[in-house]
Coordinates of C-alpha atoms in Angstrom, one line a residue:
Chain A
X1 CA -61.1 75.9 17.9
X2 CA -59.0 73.8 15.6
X3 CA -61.7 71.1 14.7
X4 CA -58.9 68.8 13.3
X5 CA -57.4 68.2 16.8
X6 CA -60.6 67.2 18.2
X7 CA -60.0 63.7 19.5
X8 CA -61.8 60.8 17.1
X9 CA -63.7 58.0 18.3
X10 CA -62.2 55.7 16.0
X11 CA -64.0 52.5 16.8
X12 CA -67.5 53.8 16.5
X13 CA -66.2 55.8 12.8
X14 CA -64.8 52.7 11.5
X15 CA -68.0 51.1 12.3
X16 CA -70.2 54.1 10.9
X17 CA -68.3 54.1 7.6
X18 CA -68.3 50.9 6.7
X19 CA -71.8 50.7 8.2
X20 CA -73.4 53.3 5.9
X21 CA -72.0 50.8 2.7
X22 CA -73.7 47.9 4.3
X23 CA -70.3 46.1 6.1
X24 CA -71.0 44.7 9.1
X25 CA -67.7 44.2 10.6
X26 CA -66.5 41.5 13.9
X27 CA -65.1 43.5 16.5
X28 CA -62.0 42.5 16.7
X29 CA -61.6 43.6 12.8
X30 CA -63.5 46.9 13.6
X31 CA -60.1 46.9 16.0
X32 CA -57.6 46.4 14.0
X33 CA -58.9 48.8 11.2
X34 CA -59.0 51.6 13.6
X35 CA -55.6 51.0 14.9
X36 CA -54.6 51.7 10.7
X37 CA -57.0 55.4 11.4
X38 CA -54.7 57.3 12.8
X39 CA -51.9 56.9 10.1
X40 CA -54.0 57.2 7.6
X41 CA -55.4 60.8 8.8
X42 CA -51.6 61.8 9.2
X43 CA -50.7 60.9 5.8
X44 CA -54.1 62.5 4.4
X45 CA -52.9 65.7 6.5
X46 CA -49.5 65.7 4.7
X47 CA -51.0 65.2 1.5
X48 CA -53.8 68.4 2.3
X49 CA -50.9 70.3 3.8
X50 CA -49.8 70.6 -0.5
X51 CA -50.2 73.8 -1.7
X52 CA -52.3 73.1 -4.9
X53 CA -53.1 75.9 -6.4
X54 CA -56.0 77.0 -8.4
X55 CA -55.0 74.9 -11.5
X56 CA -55.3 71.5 -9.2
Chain B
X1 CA -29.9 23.4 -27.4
X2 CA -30.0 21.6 -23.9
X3 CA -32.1 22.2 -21.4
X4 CA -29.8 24.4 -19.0
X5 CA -29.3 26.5 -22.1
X6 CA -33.2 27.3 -22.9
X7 CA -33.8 28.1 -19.1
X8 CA -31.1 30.8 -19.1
X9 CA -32.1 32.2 -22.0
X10 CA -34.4 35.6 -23.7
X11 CA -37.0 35.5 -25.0
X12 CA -34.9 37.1 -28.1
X13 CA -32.6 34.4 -27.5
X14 CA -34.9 31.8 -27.7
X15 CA -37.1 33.7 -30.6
X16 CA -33.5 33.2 -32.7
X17 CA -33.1 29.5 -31.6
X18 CA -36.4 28.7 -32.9
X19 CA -35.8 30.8 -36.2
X20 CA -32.2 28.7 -36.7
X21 CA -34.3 25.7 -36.2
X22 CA -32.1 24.8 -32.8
X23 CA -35.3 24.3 -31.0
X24 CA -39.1 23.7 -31.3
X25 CA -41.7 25.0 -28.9
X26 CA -42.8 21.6 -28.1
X27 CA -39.3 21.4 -26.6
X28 CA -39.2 24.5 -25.1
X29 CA -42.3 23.8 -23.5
X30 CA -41.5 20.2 -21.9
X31 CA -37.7 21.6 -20.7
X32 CA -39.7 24.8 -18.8
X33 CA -42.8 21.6 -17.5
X34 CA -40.3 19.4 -16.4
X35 CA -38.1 22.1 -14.4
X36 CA -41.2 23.0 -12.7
X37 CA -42.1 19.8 -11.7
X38 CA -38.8 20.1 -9.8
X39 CA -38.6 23.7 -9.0
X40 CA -41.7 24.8 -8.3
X41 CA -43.0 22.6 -5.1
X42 CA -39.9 24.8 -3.3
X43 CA -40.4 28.4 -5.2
X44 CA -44.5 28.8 -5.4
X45 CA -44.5 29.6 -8.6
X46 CA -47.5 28.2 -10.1
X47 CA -51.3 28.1 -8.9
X48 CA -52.6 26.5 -11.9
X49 CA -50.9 24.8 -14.5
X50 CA -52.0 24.3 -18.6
X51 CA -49.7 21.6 -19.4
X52 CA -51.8 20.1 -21.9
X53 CA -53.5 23.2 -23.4
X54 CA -49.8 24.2 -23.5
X55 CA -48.1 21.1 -25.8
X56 CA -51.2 21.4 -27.8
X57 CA -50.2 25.2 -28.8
X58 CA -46.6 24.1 -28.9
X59 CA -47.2 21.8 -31.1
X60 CA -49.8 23.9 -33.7
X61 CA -47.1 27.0 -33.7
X62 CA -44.8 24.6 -34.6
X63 CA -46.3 23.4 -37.4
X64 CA -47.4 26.9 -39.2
X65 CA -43.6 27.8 -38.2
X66 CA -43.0 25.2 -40.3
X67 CA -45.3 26.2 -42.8
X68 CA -43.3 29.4 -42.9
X69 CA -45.6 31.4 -40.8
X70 CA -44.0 33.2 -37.7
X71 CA -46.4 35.9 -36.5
X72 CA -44.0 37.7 -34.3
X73 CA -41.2 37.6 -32.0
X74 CA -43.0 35.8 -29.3
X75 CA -43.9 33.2 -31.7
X76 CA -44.0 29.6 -29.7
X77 CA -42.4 31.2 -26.8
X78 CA -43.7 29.8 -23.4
X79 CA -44.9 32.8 -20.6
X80 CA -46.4 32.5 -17.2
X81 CA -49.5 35.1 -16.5
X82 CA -50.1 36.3 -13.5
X83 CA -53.2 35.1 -12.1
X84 CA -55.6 38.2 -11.8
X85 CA -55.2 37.9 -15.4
X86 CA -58.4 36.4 -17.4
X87 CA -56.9 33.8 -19.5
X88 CA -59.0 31.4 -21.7
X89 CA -57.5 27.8 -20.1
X90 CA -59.1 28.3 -16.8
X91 CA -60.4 30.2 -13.9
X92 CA -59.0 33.3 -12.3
X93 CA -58.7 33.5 -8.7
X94 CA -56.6 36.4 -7.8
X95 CA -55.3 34.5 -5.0
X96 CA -58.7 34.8 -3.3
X97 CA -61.6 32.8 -2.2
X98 CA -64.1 35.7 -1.8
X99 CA -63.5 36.3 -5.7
X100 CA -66.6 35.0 -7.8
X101 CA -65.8 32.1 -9.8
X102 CA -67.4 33.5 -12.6
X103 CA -65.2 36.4 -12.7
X104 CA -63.1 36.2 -16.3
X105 CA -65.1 33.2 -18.0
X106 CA -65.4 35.1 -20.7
X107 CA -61.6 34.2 -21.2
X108 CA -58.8 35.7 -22.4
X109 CA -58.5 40.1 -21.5
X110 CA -57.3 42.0 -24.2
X111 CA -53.5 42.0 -23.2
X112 CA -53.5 37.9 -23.2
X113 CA -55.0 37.5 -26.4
X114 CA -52.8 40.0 -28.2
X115 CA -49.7 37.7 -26.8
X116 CA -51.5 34.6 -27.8
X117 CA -52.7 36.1 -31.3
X118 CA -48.5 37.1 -31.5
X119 CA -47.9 33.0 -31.0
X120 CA -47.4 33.6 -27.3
X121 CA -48.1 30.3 -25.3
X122 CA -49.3 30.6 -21.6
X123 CA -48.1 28.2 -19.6
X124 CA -49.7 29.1 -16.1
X125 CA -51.1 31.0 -13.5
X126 CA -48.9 32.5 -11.1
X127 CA -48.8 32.9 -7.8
X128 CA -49.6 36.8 -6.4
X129 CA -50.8 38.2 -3.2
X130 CA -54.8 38.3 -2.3
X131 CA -56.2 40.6 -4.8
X132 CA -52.7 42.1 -5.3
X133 CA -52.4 43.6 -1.9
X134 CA -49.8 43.8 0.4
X135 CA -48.0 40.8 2.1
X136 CA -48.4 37.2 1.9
X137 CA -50.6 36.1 5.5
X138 CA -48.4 34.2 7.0
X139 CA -51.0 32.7 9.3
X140 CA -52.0 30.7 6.5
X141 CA -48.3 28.8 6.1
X142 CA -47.7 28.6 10.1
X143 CA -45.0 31.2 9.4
X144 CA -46.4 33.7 12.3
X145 CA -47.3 33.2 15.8
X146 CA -50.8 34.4 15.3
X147 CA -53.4 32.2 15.6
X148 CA -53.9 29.8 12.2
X149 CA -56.7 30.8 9.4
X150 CA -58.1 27.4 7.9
X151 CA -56.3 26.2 4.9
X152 CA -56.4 27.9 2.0
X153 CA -55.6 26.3 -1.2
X154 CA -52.6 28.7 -2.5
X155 CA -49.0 28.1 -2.3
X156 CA -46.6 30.2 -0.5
X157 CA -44.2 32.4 -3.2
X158 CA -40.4 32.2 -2.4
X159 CA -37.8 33.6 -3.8
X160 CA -35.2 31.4 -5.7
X161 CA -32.3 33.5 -4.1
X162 CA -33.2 32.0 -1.1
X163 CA -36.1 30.1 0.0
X164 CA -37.0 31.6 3.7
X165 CA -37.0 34.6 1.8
X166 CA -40.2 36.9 0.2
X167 CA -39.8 36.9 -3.5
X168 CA -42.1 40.4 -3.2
X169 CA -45.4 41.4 -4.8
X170 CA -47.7 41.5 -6.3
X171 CA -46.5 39.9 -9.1
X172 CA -44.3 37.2 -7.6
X173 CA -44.6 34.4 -9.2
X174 CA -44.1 35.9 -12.4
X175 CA -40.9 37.0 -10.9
X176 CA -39.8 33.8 -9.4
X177 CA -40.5 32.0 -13.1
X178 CA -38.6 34.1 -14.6
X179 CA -35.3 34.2 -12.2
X180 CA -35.5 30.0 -11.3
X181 CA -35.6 29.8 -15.5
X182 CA -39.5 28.2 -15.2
X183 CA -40.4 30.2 -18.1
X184 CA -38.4 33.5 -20.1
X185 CA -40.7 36.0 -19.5
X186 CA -44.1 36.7 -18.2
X187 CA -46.9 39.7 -16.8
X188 CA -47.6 41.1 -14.1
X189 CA -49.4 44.2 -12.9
X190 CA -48.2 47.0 -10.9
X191 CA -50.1 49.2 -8.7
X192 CA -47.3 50.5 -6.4
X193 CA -44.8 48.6 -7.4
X194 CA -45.9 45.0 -8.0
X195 CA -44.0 44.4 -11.2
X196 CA -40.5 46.0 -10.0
X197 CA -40.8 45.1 -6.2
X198 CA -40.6 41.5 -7.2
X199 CA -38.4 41.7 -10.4
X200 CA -35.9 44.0 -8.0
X201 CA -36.2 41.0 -5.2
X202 CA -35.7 38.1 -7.4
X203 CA -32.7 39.5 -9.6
X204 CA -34.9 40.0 -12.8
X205 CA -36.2 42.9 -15.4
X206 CA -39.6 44.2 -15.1
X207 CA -41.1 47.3 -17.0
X208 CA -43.8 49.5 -15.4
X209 CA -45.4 50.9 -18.6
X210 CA -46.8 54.6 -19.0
X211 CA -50.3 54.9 -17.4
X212 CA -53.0 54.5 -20.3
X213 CA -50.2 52.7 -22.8
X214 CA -51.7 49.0 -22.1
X215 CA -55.0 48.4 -21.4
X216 CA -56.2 46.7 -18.1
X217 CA -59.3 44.9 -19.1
X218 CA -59.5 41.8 -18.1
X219 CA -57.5 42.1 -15.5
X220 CA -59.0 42.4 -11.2
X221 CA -58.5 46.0 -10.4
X222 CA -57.0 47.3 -7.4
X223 CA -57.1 50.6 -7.8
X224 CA -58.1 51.6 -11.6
X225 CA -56.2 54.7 -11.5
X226 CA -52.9 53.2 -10.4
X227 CA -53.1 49.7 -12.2
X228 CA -50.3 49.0 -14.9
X229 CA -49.9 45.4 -16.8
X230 CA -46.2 45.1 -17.9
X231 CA -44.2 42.7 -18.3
X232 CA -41.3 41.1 -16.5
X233 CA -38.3 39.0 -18.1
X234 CA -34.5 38.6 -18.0
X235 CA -33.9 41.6 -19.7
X236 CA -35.2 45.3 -20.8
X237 CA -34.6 43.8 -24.6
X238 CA -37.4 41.0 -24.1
X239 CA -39.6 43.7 -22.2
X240 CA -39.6 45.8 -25.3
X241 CA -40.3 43.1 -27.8
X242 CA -43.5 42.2 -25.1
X243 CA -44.6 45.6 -24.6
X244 CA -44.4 45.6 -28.9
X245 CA -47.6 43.5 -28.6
X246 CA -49.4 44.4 -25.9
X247 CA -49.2 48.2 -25.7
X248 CA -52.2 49.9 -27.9
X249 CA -55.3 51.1 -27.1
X250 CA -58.7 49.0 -26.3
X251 CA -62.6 50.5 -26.6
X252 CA -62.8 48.3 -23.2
X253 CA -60.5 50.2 -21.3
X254 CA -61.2 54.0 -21.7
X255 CA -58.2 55.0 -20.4
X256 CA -56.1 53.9 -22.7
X257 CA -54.6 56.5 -25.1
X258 CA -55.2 56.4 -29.1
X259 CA -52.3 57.0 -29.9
X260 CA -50.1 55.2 -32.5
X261 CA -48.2 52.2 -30.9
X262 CA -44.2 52.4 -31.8
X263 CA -41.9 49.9 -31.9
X264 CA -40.1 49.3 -28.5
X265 CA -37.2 47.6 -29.4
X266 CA -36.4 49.9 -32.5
X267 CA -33.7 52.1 -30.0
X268 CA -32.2 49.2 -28.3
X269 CA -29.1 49.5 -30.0
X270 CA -29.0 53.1 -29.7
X271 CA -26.9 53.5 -26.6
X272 CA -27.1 56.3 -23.8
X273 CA -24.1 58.3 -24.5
X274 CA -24.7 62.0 -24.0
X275 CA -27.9 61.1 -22.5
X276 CA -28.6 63.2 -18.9
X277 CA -30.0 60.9 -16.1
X278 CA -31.0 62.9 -13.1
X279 CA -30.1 60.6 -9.8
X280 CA -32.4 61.3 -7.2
X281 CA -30.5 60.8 -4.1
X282 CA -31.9 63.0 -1.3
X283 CA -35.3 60.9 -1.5
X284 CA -33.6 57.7 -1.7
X285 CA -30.2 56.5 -0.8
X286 CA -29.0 59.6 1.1
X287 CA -33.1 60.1 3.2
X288 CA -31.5 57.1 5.3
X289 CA -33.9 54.5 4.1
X290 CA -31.0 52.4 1.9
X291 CA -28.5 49.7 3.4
X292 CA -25.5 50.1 2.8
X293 CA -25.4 47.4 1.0
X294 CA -28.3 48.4 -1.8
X295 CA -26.6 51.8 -1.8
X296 CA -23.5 50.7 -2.7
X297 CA -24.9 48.4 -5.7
X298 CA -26.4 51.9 -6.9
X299 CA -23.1 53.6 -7.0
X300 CA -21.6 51.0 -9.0
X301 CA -24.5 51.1 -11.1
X302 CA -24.2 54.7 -11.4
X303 CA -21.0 54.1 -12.4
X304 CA -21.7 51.9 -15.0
X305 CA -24.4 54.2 -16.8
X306 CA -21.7 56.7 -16.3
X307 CA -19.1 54.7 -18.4
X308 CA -21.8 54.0 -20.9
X309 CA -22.2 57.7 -21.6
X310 CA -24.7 59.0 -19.7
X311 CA -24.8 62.3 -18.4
X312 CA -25.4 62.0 -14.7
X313 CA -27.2 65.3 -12.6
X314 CA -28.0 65.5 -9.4
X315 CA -31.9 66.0 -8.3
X316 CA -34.2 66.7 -6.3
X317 CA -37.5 65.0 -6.7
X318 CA -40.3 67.3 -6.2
X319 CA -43.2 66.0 -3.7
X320 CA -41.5 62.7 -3.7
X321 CA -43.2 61.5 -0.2
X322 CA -46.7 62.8 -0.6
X323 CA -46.8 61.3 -4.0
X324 CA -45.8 58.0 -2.6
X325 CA -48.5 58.3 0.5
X326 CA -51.6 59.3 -2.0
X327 CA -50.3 56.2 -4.2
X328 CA -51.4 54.2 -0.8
X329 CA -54.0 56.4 0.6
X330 CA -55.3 56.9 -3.2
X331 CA -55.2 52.8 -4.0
X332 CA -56.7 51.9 -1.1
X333 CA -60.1 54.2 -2.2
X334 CA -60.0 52.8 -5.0
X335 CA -60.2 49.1 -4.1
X336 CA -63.0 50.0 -1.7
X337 CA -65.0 51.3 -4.2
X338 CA -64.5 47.9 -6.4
X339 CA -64.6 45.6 -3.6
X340 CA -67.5 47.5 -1.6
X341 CA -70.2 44.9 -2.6
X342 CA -68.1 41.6 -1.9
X343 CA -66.9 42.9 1.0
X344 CA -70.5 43.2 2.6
X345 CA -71.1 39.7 1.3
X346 CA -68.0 37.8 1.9
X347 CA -65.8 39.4 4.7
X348 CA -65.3 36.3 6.0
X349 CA -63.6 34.5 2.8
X350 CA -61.5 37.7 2.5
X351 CA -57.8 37.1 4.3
X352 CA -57.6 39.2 7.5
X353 CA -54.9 41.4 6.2
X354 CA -56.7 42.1 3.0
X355 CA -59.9 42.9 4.4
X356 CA -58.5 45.0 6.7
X357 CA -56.2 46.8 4.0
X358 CA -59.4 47.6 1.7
X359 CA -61.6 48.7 4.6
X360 CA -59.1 51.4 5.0
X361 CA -60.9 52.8 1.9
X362 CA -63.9 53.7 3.5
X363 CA -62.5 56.0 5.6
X364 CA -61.0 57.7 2.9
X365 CA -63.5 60.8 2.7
X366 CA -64.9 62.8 -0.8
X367 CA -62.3 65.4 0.1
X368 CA -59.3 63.3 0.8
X369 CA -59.7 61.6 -2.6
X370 CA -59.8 64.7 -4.6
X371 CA -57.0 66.4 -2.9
X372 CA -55.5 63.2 -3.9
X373 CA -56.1 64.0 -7.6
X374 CA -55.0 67.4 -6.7
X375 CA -51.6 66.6 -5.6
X376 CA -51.3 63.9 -8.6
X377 CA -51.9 66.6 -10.7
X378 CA -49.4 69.3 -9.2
X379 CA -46.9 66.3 -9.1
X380 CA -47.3 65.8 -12.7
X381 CA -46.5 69.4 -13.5
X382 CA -43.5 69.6 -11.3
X383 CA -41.8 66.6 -12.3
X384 CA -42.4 67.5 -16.3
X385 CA -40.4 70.4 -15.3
X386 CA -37.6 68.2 -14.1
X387 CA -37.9 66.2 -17.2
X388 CA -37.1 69.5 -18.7
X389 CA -33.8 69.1 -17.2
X390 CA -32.7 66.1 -17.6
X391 CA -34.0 62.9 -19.7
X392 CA -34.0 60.4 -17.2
X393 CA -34.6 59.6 -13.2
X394 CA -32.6 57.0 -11.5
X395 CA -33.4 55.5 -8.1
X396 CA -32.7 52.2 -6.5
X397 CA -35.7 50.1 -7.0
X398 CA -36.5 49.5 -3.3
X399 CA -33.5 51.1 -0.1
X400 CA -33.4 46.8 1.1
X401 CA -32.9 43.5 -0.8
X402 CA -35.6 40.8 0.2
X403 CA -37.8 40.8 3.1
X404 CA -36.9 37.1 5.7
X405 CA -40.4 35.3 6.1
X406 CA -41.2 34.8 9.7
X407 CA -39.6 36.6 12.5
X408 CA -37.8 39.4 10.2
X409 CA -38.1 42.3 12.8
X410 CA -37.0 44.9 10.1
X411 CA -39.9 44.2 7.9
X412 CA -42.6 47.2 8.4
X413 CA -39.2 49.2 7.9
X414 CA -38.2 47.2 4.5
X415 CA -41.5 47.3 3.0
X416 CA -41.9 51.2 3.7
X417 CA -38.1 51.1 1.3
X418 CA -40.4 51.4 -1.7
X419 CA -39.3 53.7 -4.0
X420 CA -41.7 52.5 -6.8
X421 CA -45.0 54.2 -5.5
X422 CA -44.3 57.6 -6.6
X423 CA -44.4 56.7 -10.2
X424 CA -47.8 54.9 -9.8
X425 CA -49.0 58.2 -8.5
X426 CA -47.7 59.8 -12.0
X427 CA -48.5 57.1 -14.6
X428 CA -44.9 57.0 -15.4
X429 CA -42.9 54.4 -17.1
X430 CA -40.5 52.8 -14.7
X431 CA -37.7 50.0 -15.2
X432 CA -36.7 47.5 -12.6
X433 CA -32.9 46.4 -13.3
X434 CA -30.7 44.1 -11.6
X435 CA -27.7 45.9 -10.3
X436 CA -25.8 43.5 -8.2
X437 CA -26.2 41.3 -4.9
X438 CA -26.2 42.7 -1.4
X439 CA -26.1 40.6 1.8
X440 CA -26.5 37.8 -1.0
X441 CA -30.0 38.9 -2.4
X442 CA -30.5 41.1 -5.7
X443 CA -30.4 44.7 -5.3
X444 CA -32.0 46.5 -8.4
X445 CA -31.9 49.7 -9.9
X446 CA -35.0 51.9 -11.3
X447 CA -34.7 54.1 -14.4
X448 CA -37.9 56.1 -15.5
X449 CA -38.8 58.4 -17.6
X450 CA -41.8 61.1 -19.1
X451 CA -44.8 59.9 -20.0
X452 CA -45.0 57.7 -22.9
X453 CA -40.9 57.7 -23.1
X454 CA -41.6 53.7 -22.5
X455 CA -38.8 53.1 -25.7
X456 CA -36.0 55.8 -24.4
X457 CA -36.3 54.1 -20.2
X458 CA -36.3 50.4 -22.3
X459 CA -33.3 51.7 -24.5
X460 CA -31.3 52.8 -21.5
X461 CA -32.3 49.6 -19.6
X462 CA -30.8 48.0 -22.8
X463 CA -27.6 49.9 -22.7
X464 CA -27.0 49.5 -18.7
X465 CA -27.5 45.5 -19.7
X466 CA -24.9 46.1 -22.3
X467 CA -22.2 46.5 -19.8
X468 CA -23.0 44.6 -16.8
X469 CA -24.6 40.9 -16.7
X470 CA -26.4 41.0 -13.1
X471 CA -29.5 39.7 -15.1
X472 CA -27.7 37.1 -16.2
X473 CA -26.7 35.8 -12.8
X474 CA -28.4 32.1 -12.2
X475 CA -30.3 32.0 -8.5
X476 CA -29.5 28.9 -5.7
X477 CA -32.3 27.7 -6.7
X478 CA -32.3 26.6 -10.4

């Protein structure tokens, strides 16, 4: 299983990860931050797709 | 000299006037006070004002000028400061009302005071985005159909080109000073383009100095990693003689590098001839993401550099697009960490599309951030290999010339047109030059360079300046 394409709940991580720091968020904010999640795991993928090396 | 001349001209310019005696800083300061009494209800420049503080200094540098003191080349030359910028006449805001008021009492950070000990005098605050983030909200100037945010006491920026237009940011009204001719020269700071994104837009010079060359103390972070303070002006001459006095290292800013501090405008003369620019097309003007317009402004430009002297060579940028996302992805961590605390306390006083933008941060993970620094680091090993090959690395500043307030359906595409991010991610120094005018609005060219090549990018900014005048052009709005 490819645990990467595992569907996210992205409302209830947005909430988690902000709640762990001590954010409480509205709704309609937790909302619009999810809606950013998904773009920002896609350019996070790119970026881990790199080929670093050992040196990195 | 009248006041039409001052406005239009360097600060060298203006640092020989007052040496000839053809002006005084007390008249250089009322000509720049009385065109923004004029100019700046229409371009945003200002949020705070020293008018006072400001003929007070005029008058005192005048008076050891007289006395046959001149402490540098900025001596009783009038500057704007961009206002997450600690300065000693007043508060800093950062554009923000979630920002504690006690932030930057202490007064002036380390890169104000060296321009005020050089006889620098600070006019103003200027204008900038909420903590130096992103776009201006709209729903605060009943420029969007969303539903209104109360009031907020902060003028809109707009660019002197034309008025419905963005002057871009961060740093914009440092730019917009400088092109409408409300004050020679001024800072800003540059995360992922916040000095160049606004100089290209507005039609003026702006100089992204090598990571670790200025110190950023007393200055709001964004992302502490990324942050640059540089100046912006009319031309890459008055950039050097700025970066003169406020490159050098600080014991409150530990990334700074001890090393010795050159002089910046030494090569100015020096021309480019022989010198090999790489031009990095297949990320920029030939990926798609240029109008026509901007890319033809970069072939004249290329042109000109190329009758100049320079060598010109073909490219290829290595990890161009993953260098500009962890800029973003990378920033974006970094202001969560900073803001984490403020954010828990006053989410509410944040603006909507700040808030949102730093709250990305947190889902940034451990592992995302440090394959972040990964990729910086391969990227700064590949692209010192380039600079193996050529000296140089021209790019337009940004594939679009300014984004339309309100109802500009292109925008998301314009603002992803960056091509400024990339050397955030490397710590590089980067030039913002103007190259011309497309659909009316300045188009501007980018030259950088290896680290801590600040004088070379400045001396062939210089040269490129030599044989065109775009940063000489006057905007509408004057």
């Amino acid at each position: 299983m490819d645990n990467r394409s595992v569907p996210l709940p992205p409302c209830d991580v947005v909430t988690a990860l902000l709640g762990v720091h001590g954010i409480v968020v509205p709704d309609d904010d937790v909302a619009a931050i999810a809606e950013l999640y998904p773009g920002l795991r896609r350019r996070m993928e790119r970026i881990h797709a790199v080929e670093c090396g050992d040196g990195s | 000299m009248n006041a039409d001349e001052i406005r239009r001209s360097s600060v060298l310019e203006l640092a020989a006037a007052l040496e000839q005696g053809a002006v005084t800083s007390v008249e250089l300061v009322r000509t720049y006070q009385q065109a923004a009494d004029r100019v700046d209800p229409q371009t945003g420049t200002y949020l705070r004002r020293f008018d006072e503080a400001a003929r007070a200094a005029a008058g005192e540098l005048d008076a050891e000028r007289a006395a046959g003191r001149v402490r540098s080349a900025v001596h009783g030359v009038p500057l704007g400061v961009k206002d997450i910028l600690a300065t000693d006449e007043g508060p800093t805001t950062a554009q923000s009302l979630a920002l504690d008021p006690a932030w930057g009492v202490a007064g002036d950070g380390p890169v104000v005071a060296r321009l005020r000990t050089a006889g620098a005098i600070v006019l103003g605050k200027t204008t900038t985005m909420e903590f130096a983030i992103g776009f201006p909200d709209l729903r605060l100037h009943r420029l969007d159909d969303s539903p209104q945010e109360a009031a907020k006491p902060f003028p809109l920026p707009r660019n002197p080109w034309s008025l419905e237009h963005w002057p871009g940011g961060s740093s914009s009204g440092t730019a917009t000073g400088v092109a409408a001719g409300l004050f020679p020269a001024g800072l800003g700071t540059d995360t992922a383009g916040s000095i160049r994104l606004p100089a290209g837009y507005c039609g003026v010079t702006g100089h992204k100095p090598t990571f670790g060359l200025v110190p950023k103390n007393g200055c709001v972070p964004l992302g502490f990693s990324y942050d640059h303070i540089g100046p912006l002006a009319r031309s890459a001459a008055d950039c050097a003689a700025l970066l003169n006095v406020i490159a050098g290292p600080d014991p409150g800013d530990d990334t700074t590098v001890l090393r010795p501090v050159e002089d910046f405008t030494a090569g100015l003369d020096r021309g480019i001839a022989g010198l090999r620019i790489g031009v990095a097309r297949s990320v920029t003007v030939d990926a798609g993401s240029a109008s026509p317009g901007v890319a033809a402004c970069f072939e004249a430009a290329l042109d000109a550099l190329s009758e100049a002297g320079a060598v010109l060579v073909p490219v290829e940028f290595p990890l161009w697009d993953e260098l500009a996302e962890s800029c973003f992805s990378g920033l974006f961590a970094e202001a969560f960490a900073w803001h984490r605390d403020l954010l828990a306390r006053r989410w509410d006083d944040y603006g909507v599309d700040t808030r949102r933008g730093i709250a990305q941060g947190a889902l940034i993970s451990g592992g995302d951030y440090v394959q972040i620094q990964r990729l910086r680091s391969l990227g700064r090993r590949r692209v010192a290999e380039l600079f193996g090959s050529v000296d140089l690395i021209a790019t337009p500043t940004t594939g679009t010339t300014a984004v339309r307030y309100g109802g500009d359906p292109d925008r998301s595409a314009r603002l992803r047109t960056l091509y400024t991010p990339p050397y955030n991610s490397l710590g590089l120094p980067a030039i913002a030059l103007p190259m011309g005018l497309a659909e009316s609005l300045p188009a501007s060219l980018q030259l950088a360079g290896p680290a801590f090549a600040d004088a070379l990018v400045l001396q062939a900014g210089a040269a490129f300046q030599r044989v065109t005048d775009w940063h000489r052009a006057i905007p509408p709005v004057w």
